[in-house]
């Protein structure tokens, strides 16, 4: 009996628990993640899970760290392979985070709820190091860095939240066309701008728009330099 128990404990690693938690979070969000659901998915008891993870908050932090570590590894690898300078490196890291939050929308909520967890700090440092490498004066480091990370997490999180508001199977192009059509029918005296940009809303690509925002911020940082 002791040997069988030991083998089962070895098989139930922290990594397996975190991967199962991510699968549950991706499918149903934070509300779906309970230790009972996790135990059922892993075909084990809740006590075995508590041996590896103290509580739900610790589990959410570990899942977030796993997603961010994987996204950052891919981004940094791409930056190194391309020999990119700091400006392009910021774009690559930012897009890597955008894609990670788009694929795992619950991650965006975790960043806002626990902004000082290790996963977040690694992103902060990666962006901050590149801001410094851009030649920004030290007195402007914090403001330049803050503008970038606020936009990255805010825009990526909002994009993911918008996607989750849509019913499964919703046609994105049709939904945007419907919103743009509503803008185009607004009173031209009260909403001249929205009427003018309605066609761009209907045709825009979320990733391209996100990177355009990064480029605008980088252009502003360039004037400080």
PDB file of C-alpha atoms in Angstrom:
ATOM      1  CA  UNK A   1       0.000   0.000   0.000  1.00  0.00           C
ATOM      2  CA  UNK A   2       2.828   2.416   0.886  1.00  0.00           C
ATOM      3  CA  UNK A   3       4.604   1.824  -2.425  1.00  0.00           C
ATOM      4  CA  UNK A   4       1.395   2.372  -4.425  1.00  0.00           C
ATOM      5  CA  UNK A   5       0.731   5.634  -2.524  1.00  0.00           C
ATOM      6  CA  UNK A   6       4.278   6.864  -3.159  1.00  0.00           C
ATOM      7  CA  UNK A   7       3.983   6.156  -6.879  1.00  0.00           C
ATOM      8  CA  UNK A   8       0.696   8.059  -7.047  1.00  0.00           C
ATOM      9  CA  UNK A   9       2.168  11.079  -5.191  1.00  0.00           C
ATOM     10  CA  UNK A  10       5.133  11.119  -7.557  1.00  0.00           C
ATOM     11  CA  UNK A  11       2.864  11.042 -10.599  1.00  0.00           C
ATOM     12  CA  UNK A  12       0.802  13.974  -9.308  1.00  0.00           C
ATOM     13  CA  UNK A  13       3.412  16.682  -9.738  1.00  0.00           C
ATOM     14  CA  UNK A  14       2.925  20.416  -9.284  1.00  0.00           C
ATOM     15  CA  UNK A  15       3.417  20.824 -13.038  1.00  0.00           C
ATOM     16  CA  UNK A  16       0.552  18.433 -13.821  1.00  0.00           C
ATOM     17  CA  UNK A  17      -1.693  20.270 -11.389  1.00  0.00           C
ATOM     18  CA  UNK A  18      -0.873  23.649 -12.916  1.00  0.00           C
ATOM     19  CA  UNK A  19      -1.419  22.409 -16.476  1.00  0.00           C
ATOM     20  CA  UNK A  20      -4.789  20.936 -15.494  1.00  0.00           C
ATOM     21  CA  UNK A  21      -5.738  24.204 -13.780  1.00  0.00           C
ATOM     22  CA  UNK A  22      -4.869  26.163 -16.934  1.00  0.00           C
ATOM     23  CA  UNK A  23      -7.091  23.873 -19.000  1.00  0.00           C
ATOM     24  CA  UNK A  24     -10.007  24.456 -16.609  1.00  0.00           C
ATOM     25  CA  UNK A  25      -9.402  28.221 -16.546  1.00  0.00           C
ATOM     26  CA  UNK A  26      -9.256  28.418 -20.342  1.00  0.00           C
ATOM     27  CA  UNK A  27     -12.506  26.503 -20.678  1.00  0.00           C
ATOM     28  CA  UNK A  28     -14.571  28.154 -17.954  1.00  0.00           C
ATOM     29  CA  UNK A  29     -12.715  31.042 -16.343  1.00  0.00           C
ATOM     30  CA  UNK A  30     -11.880  31.529 -12.669  1.00  0.00           C
ATOM     31  CA  UNK A  31     -15.331  30.490 -11.515  1.00  0.00           C
ATOM     32  CA  UNK A  32     -14.816  27.007 -12.930  1.00  0.00           C
ATOM     33  CA  UNK A  33     -11.554  26.440 -11.074  1.00  0.00           C
ATOM     34  CA  UNK A  34     -12.277  24.618  -7.829  1.00  0.00           C
ATOM     35  CA  UNK A  35     -10.213  21.986  -6.072  1.00  0.00           C
ATOM     36  CA  UNK A  36     -13.090  19.566  -6.560  1.00  0.00           C
ATOM     37  CA  UNK A  37     -13.084  20.142 -10.344  1.00  0.00           C
ATOM     38  CA  UNK A  38      -9.309  19.895 -10.411  1.00  0.00           C
ATOM     39  CA  UNK A  39      -9.331  16.653  -8.419  1.00  0.00           C
ATOM     40  CA  UNK A  40     -11.917  15.167 -10.781  1.00  0.00           C
ATOM     41  CA  UNK A  41      -9.849  16.142 -13.812  1.00  0.00           C
ATOM     42  CA  UNK A  42      -6.713  14.594 -12.320  1.00  0.00           C
ATOM     43  CA  UNK A  43      -8.556  11.561 -10.939  1.00  0.00           C
ATOM     44  CA  UNK A  44      -7.226  12.139  -7.451  1.00  0.00           C
ATOM     45  CA  UNK A  45      -8.320  13.531  -4.104  1.00  0.00           C
ATOM     46  CA  UNK A  46      -8.264  17.178  -3.026  1.00  0.00           C
ATOM     47  CA  UNK A  47      -5.813  16.353  -0.255  1.00  0.00           C
ATOM     48  CA  UNK A  48      -3.198  15.246  -2.779  1.00  0.00           C
ATOM     49  CA  UNK A  49      -3.516  18.598  -4.559  1.00  0.00           C
ATOM     50  CA  UNK A  50      -3.192  20.572  -1.310  1.00  0.00           C
ATOM     51  CA  UNK A  51       0.122  18.784  -0.781  1.00  0.00           C
ATOM     52  CA  UNK A  52       1.476  20.733  -3.771  1.00  0.00           C
ATOM     53  CA  UNK A  53      -0.614  23.954  -3.741  1.00  0.00           C
ATOM     54  CA  UNK A  54      -1.819  25.769  -0.616  1.00  0.00           C
ATOM     55  CA  UNK A  55      -5.028  27.360  -1.942  1.00  0.00           C
ATOM     56  CA  UNK A  56      -6.784  28.735  -5.006  1.00  0.00           C
ATOM     57  CA  UNK A  57      -4.883  32.028  -4.961  1.00  0.00           C
ATOM     58  CA  UNK A  58      -1.575  30.166  -4.985  1.00  0.00           C
ATOM     59  CA  UNK A  59      -2.860  27.989  -7.805  1.00  0.00           C
ATOM     60  CA  UNK A  60      -3.915  31.027  -9.874  1.00  0.00           C
ATOM     61  CA  UNK A  61      -0.511  32.620  -9.284  1.00  0.00           C
ATOM     62  CA  UNK A  62       1.259  29.420 -10.378  1.00  0.00           C
ATOM     63  CA  UNK A  63      -0.918  29.123 -13.488  1.00  0.00           C
ATOM     64  CA  UNK A  64      -0.269  32.768 -14.398  1.00  0.00           C
ATOM     65  CA  UNK A  65       3.453  32.314 -13.845  1.00  0.00           C
ATOM     66  CA  UNK A  66       3.433  29.251 -16.122  1.00  0.00           C
ATOM     67  CA  UNK A  67       1.675  31.105 -18.957  1.00  0.00           C
ATOM     68  CA  UNK A  68       3.860  34.201 -18.653  1.00  0.00           C
ATOM     69  CA  UNK A  69       7.100  32.233 -18.405  1.00  0.00           C
ATOM     70  CA  UNK A  70       6.234  30.362 -21.585  1.00  0.00           C
ATOM     71  CA  UNK A  71       5.230  33.564 -23.405  1.00  0.00           C
ATOM     72  CA  UNK A  72       8.342  35.431 -22.287  1.00  0.00           C
ATOM     73  CA  UNK A  73      10.611  32.536 -23.253  1.00  0.00           C
ATOM     74  CA  UNK A  74       9.162  32.568 -26.759  1.00  0.00           C
ATOM     75  CA  UNK A  75       9.441  36.351 -27.036  1.00  0.00           C
ATOM     76  CA  UNK A  76      13.005  36.552 -25.714  1.00  0.00           C
ATOM     77  CA  UNK A  77      14.018  33.675 -27.971  1.00  0.00           C
ATOM     78  CA  UNK A  78      12.602  35.521 -30.970  1.00  0.00           C
ATOM     79  CA  UNK A  79      14.365  38.729 -29.986  1.00  0.00           C
ATOM     80  CA  UNK A  80      17.691  36.918 -29.609  1.00  0.00           C
ATOM     81  CA  UNK A  81      17.353  35.083 -32.908  1.00  0.00           C
ATOM     82  CA  UNK A  82      16.612  38.303 -34.795  1.00  0.00           C
ATOM     83  CA  UNK A  83      19.319  40.321 -33.070  1.00  0.00           C
ATOM     84  CA  UNK A  84      16.649  42.948 -32.443  1.00  0.00           C
ATOM     85  CA  UNK A  85      17.384  46.316 -30.894  1.00  0.00           C
ATOM     86  CA  UNK A  86      15.502  47.542 -27.807  1.00  0.00           C
ATOM     87  CA  UNK A  87      12.633  49.111 -29.779  1.00  0.00           C
ATOM     88  CA  UNK A  88      11.857  45.941 -31.694  1.00  0.00           C
ATOM     89  CA  UNK A  89      12.397  43.867 -28.562  1.00  0.00           C
ATOM     90  CA  UNK A  90       9.694  45.874 -26.775  1.00  0.00           C
ATOM     91  CA  UNK A  91       7.334  45.258 -29.695  1.00  0.00           C
ATOM     92  CA  UNK A  92       8.033  41.507 -29.651  1.00  0.00           C
ATOM     93  CA  UNK A  93       7.614  41.203 -25.863  1.00  0.00           C
ATOM     94  CA  UNK A  94       4.426  43.292 -25.944  1.00  0.00           C
ATOM     95  CA  UNK A  95       2.922  41.195 -28.727  1.00  0.00           C
ATOM     96  CA  UNK A  96       3.908  38.006 -26.899  1.00  0.00           C
ATOM     97  CA  UNK A  97       1.961  39.195 -23.853  1.00  0.00           C
ATOM     98  CA  UNK A  98      -0.991  40.248 -26.027  1.00  0.00           C
ATOM     99  CA  UNK A  99      -1.171  36.785 -27.574  1.00  0.00           C
ATOM    100  CA  UNK A 100      -0.810  35.063 -24.195  1.00  0.00           C
ATOM    101  CA  UNK A 101      -3.661  37.070 -22.654  1.00  0.00           C
ATOM    102  CA  UNK A 102      -5.767  36.596 -25.785  1.00  0.00           C
ATOM    103  CA  UNK A 103      -5.317  32.813 -25.487  1.00  0.00           C
ATOM    104  CA  UNK A 104      -5.785  32.829 -21.676  1.00  0.00           C
ATOM    105  CA  UNK A 105      -8.147  35.752 -20.851  1.00  0.00           C
ATOM    106  CA  UNK A 106      -8.092  35.051 -17.103  1.00  0.00           C
ATOM    107  CA  UNK A 107      -4.405  36.025 -17.038  1.00  0.00           C
ATOM    108  CA  UNK A 108      -5.335  39.678 -17.616  1.00  0.00           C
ATOM    109  CA  UNK A 109      -7.489  39.698 -14.487  1.00  0.00           C
ATOM    110  CA  UNK A 110      -4.650  38.150 -12.495  1.00  0.00           C
ATOM    111  CA  UNK A 111      -2.261  40.928 -13.512  1.00  0.00           C
ATOM    112  CA  UNK A 112      -4.670  43.596 -12.254  1.00  0.00           C
ATOM    113  CA  UNK A 113      -5.488  41.698  -9.060  1.00  0.00           C
ATOM    114  CA  UNK A 114      -1.925  40.819  -8.080  1.00  0.00           C
ATOM    115  CA  UNK A 115       0.421  43.172  -9.950  1.00  0.00           C
ATOM    116  CA  UNK A 116       3.488  42.359  -7.865  1.00  0.00           C
ATOM    117  CA  UNK A 117       3.593  38.602  -8.386  1.00  0.00           C
ATOM    118  CA  UNK A 118       6.829  37.187  -9.914  1.00  0.00           C
ATOM    119  CA  UNK A 119       5.289  36.680 -13.362  1.00  0.00           C
ATOM    120  CA  UNK A 120       4.369  40.361 -13.607  1.00  0.00           C
ATOM    121  CA  UNK A 121       7.718  41.523 -12.279  1.00  0.00           C
ATOM    122  CA  UNK A 122       9.533  39.595 -15.026  1.00  0.00           C
ATOM    123  CA  UNK A 123       7.549  41.426 -17.687  1.00  0.00           C
ATOM    124  CA  UNK A 124       8.132  44.739 -15.917  1.00  0.00           C
ATOM    125  CA  UNK A 125      11.882  44.124 -15.862  1.00  0.00           C
ATOM    126  CA  UNK A 126      11.997  43.001 -19.492  1.00  0.00           C
ATOM    127  CA  UNK A 127      10.280  46.196 -20.642  1.00  0.00           C
ATOM    128  CA  UNK A 128      12.206  48.412 -18.241  1.00  0.00           C
ATOM    129  CA  UNK A 129      15.566  47.064 -19.366  1.00  0.00           C
ATOM    130  CA  UNK A 130      14.725  47.886 -22.974  1.00  0.00           C
ATOM    131  CA  UNK A 131      13.515  51.380 -22.046  1.00  0.00           C
ATOM    132  CA  UNK A 132      16.896  52.017 -20.464  1.00  0.00           C
ATOM    133  CA  UNK A 133      18.641  50.607 -23.553  1.00  0.00           C
ATOM    134  CA  UNK A 134      16.724  53.075 -25.729  1.00  0.00           C
ATOM    135  CA  UNK A 135      18.801  55.853 -24.199  1.00  0.00           C
ATOM    136  CA  UNK A 136      15.952  57.430 -22.255  1.00  0.00           C
ATOM    137  CA  UNK A 137      17.246  59.833 -19.562  1.00  0.00           C
ATOM    138  CA  UNK A 138      17.149  58.211 -16.137  1.00  0.00           C
ATOM    139  CA  UNK A 139      14.706  60.791 -14.825  1.00  0.00           C
ATOM    140  CA  UNK A 140      12.180  59.682 -17.457  1.00  0.00           C
ATOM    141  CA  UNK A 141      12.618  55.909 -17.042  1.00  0.00           C
ATOM    142  CA  UNK A 142       9.651  55.422 -14.749  1.00  0.00           C
ATOM    143  CA  UNK A 143       7.197  57.437 -16.845  1.00  0.00           C
ATOM    144  CA  UNK A 144       8.275  55.797 -20.107  1.00  0.00           C
ATOM    145  CA  UNK A 145       8.156  52.308 -18.602  1.00  0.00           C
ATOM    146  CA  UNK A 146       4.822  52.968 -16.897  1.00  0.00           C
ATOM    147  CA  UNK A 147       3.208  54.191 -20.129  1.00  0.00           C
ATOM    148  CA  UNK A 148       4.280  50.991 -21.911  1.00  0.00           C
ATOM    149  CA  UNK A 149       3.303  48.413 -19.285  1.00  0.00           C
ATOM    150  CA  UNK A 150      -0.006  50.157 -18.546  1.00  0.00           C
ATOM    151  CA  UNK A 151      -0.886  50.052 -22.226  1.00  0.00           C
ATOM    152  CA  UNK A 152       0.307  46.463 -22.712  1.00  0.00           C
ATOM    153  CA  UNK A 153      -1.713  45.001 -19.846  1.00  0.00           C
ATOM    154  CA  UNK A 154      -4.656  47.368 -20.206  1.00  0.00           C
ATOM    155  CA  UNK A 155      -5.155  46.975 -23.956  1.00  0.00           C
ATOM    156  CA  UNK A 156      -4.467  43.226 -23.963  1.00  0.00           C
ATOM    157  CA  UNK A 157      -6.761  42.658 -21.001  1.00  0.00           C
ATOM    158  CA  UNK A 158      -9.570  44.706 -22.538  1.00  0.00           C
ATOM    159  CA  UNK A 159      -9.236  42.874 -25.839  1.00  0.00           C
ATOM    160  CA  UNK A 160      -9.546  39.535 -24.070  1.00  0.00           C
ATOM    161  CA  UNK A 161     -12.505  40.774 -22.023  1.00  0.00           C
ATOM    162  CA  UNK A 162     -14.265  41.961 -25.176  1.00  0.00           C
ATOM    163  CA  UNK A 163     -13.810  38.557 -26.779  1.00  0.00           C
ATOM    164  CA  UNK A 164     -15.316  36.801 -23.763  1.00  0.00           C
ATOM    165  CA  UNK A 165     -18.413  38.987 -23.920  1.00  0.00           C
ATOM    166  CA  UNK A 166     -19.280  37.430 -27.273  1.00  0.00           C
ATOM    167  CA  UNK A 167     -21.255  34.209 -27.402  1.00  0.00           C
ATOM    168  CA  UNK A 168     -19.246  31.136 -28.515  1.00  0.00           C
ATOM    169  CA  UNK A 169     -19.113  30.901 -32.295  1.00  0.00           C
ATOM    170  CA  UNK A 170     -19.769  34.624 -32.829  1.00  0.00           C
ATOM    171  CA  UNK A 171     -18.432  35.874 -36.153  1.00  0.00           C
ATOM    172  CA  UNK A 172     -16.024  38.691 -35.246  1.00  0.00           C
ATOM    173  CA  UNK A 173     -16.257  40.404 -38.636  1.00  0.00           C
ATOM    174  CA  UNK A 174     -20.035  40.401 -38.526  1.00  0.00           C
ATOM    175  CA  UNK A 175     -20.065  41.731 -34.946  1.00  0.00           C
ATOM    176  CA  UNK A 176     -17.675  44.577 -35.817  1.00  0.00           C
ATOM    177  CA  UNK A 177     -19.643  45.383 -38.978  1.00  0.00           C
ATOM    178  CA  UNK A 178     -22.791  45.633 -36.873  1.00  0.00           C
ATOM    179  CA  UNK A 179     -21.150  48.040 -34.402  1.00  0.00           C
ATOM    180  CA  UNK A 180     -19.615  50.086 -37.222  1.00  0.00           C
ATOM    181  CA  UNK A 181     -23.009  50.276 -38.904  1.00  0.00           C
ATOM    182  CA  UNK A 182     -24.459  51.702 -35.712  1.00  0.00           C
ATOM    183  CA  UNK A 183     -21.725  54.329 -35.581  1.00  0.00           C
ATOM    184  CA  UNK A 184     -22.299  55.258 -39.205  1.00  0.00           C
ATOM    185  CA  UNK A 185     -25.971  55.958 -38.436  1.00  0.00           C
ATOM    186  CA  UNK A 186     -25.237  58.310 -35.540  1.00  0.00           C
ATOM    187  CA  UNK A 187     -26.203  61.956 -35.769  1.00  0.00           C
ATOM    188  CA  UNK A 188     -23.404  63.653 -37.769  1.00  0.00           C
ATOM    189  CA  UNK A 189     -23.731  66.837 -35.709  1.00  0.00           C
ATOM    190  CA  UNK A 190     -23.113  65.020 -32.407  1.00  0.00           C
ATOM    191  CA  UNK A 191     -20.738  62.227 -33.512  1.00  0.00           C
ATOM    192  CA  UNK A 192     -18.701  63.415 -36.504  1.00  0.00           C
ATOM    193  CA  UNK A 193     -15.547  61.538 -35.440  1.00  0.00           C
ATOM    194  CA  UNK A 194     -17.200  58.170 -34.771  1.00  0.00           C
ATOM    195  CA  UNK A 195     -18.984  58.322 -38.109  1.00  0.00           C
ATOM    196  CA  UNK A 196     -15.678  59.039 -39.845  1.00  0.00           C
ATOM    197  CA  UNK A 197     -13.764  56.132 -38.292  1.00  0.00           C
ATOM    198  CA  UNK A 198     -16.599  53.585 -38.479  1.00  0.00           C
ATOM    199  CA  UNK A 199     -15.147  51.905 -41.620  1.00  0.00           C
ATOM    200  CA  UNK A 200     -11.771  51.504 -39.858  1.00  0.00           C
ATOM    201  CA  UNK A 201     -13.462  49.849 -36.881  1.00  0.00           C
ATOM    202  CA  UNK A 202     -15.120  47.305 -39.137  1.00  0.00           C
ATOM    203  CA  UNK A 203     -11.869  46.405 -40.914  1.00  0.00           C
ATOM    204  CA  UNK A 204      -9.271  46.629 -38.147  1.00  0.00           C
ATOM    205  CA  UNK A 205      -7.059  43.772 -36.922  1.00  0.00           C
ATOM    206  CA  UNK A 206      -6.682  43.613 -33.135  1.00  0.00           C
ATOM    207  CA  UNK A 207      -2.991  42.673 -33.157  1.00  0.00           C
ATOM    208  CA  UNK A 208      -2.089  45.340 -35.722  1.00  0.00           C
ATOM    209  CA  UNK A 209      -4.013  47.967 -33.757  1.00  0.00           C
ATOM    210  CA  UNK A 210      -2.262  46.906 -30.541  1.00  0.00           C
ATOM    211  CA  UNK A 211       1.180  47.235 -32.152  1.00  0.00           C
ATOM    212  CA  UNK A 212       0.224  50.616 -33.611  1.00  0.00           C
ATOM    213  CA  UNK A 213      -0.418  51.801 -30.057  1.00  0.00           C
ATOM    214  CA  UNK A 214       2.993  50.492 -28.948  1.00  0.00           C
ATOM    215  CA  UNK A 215       4.618  52.364 -31.842  1.00  0.00           C
ATOM    216  CA  UNK A 216       2.862  55.608 -30.881  1.00  0.00           C
ATOM    217  CA  UNK A 217       4.151  55.315 -27.308  1.00  0.00           C
ATOM    218  CA  UNK A 218       7.658  54.469 -28.528  1.00  0.00           C
ATOM    219  CA  UNK A 219       7.564  57.479 -30.845  1.00  0.00           C
ATOM    220  CA  UNK A 220       6.690  59.666 -27.863  1.00  0.00           C
ATOM    221  CA  UNK A 221       9.473  58.128 -25.788  1.00  0.00           C
ATOM    222  CA  UNK A 222      11.821  58.902 -28.688  1.00  0.00           C
ATOM    223  CA  UNK A 223      11.138  62.628 -28.290  1.00  0.00           C
ATOM    224  CA  UNK A 224      12.205  62.424 -24.646  1.00  0.00           C
ATOM    225  CA  UNK A 225      15.444  60.809 -25.697  1.00  0.00           C
TER     226      UNK A 225
END
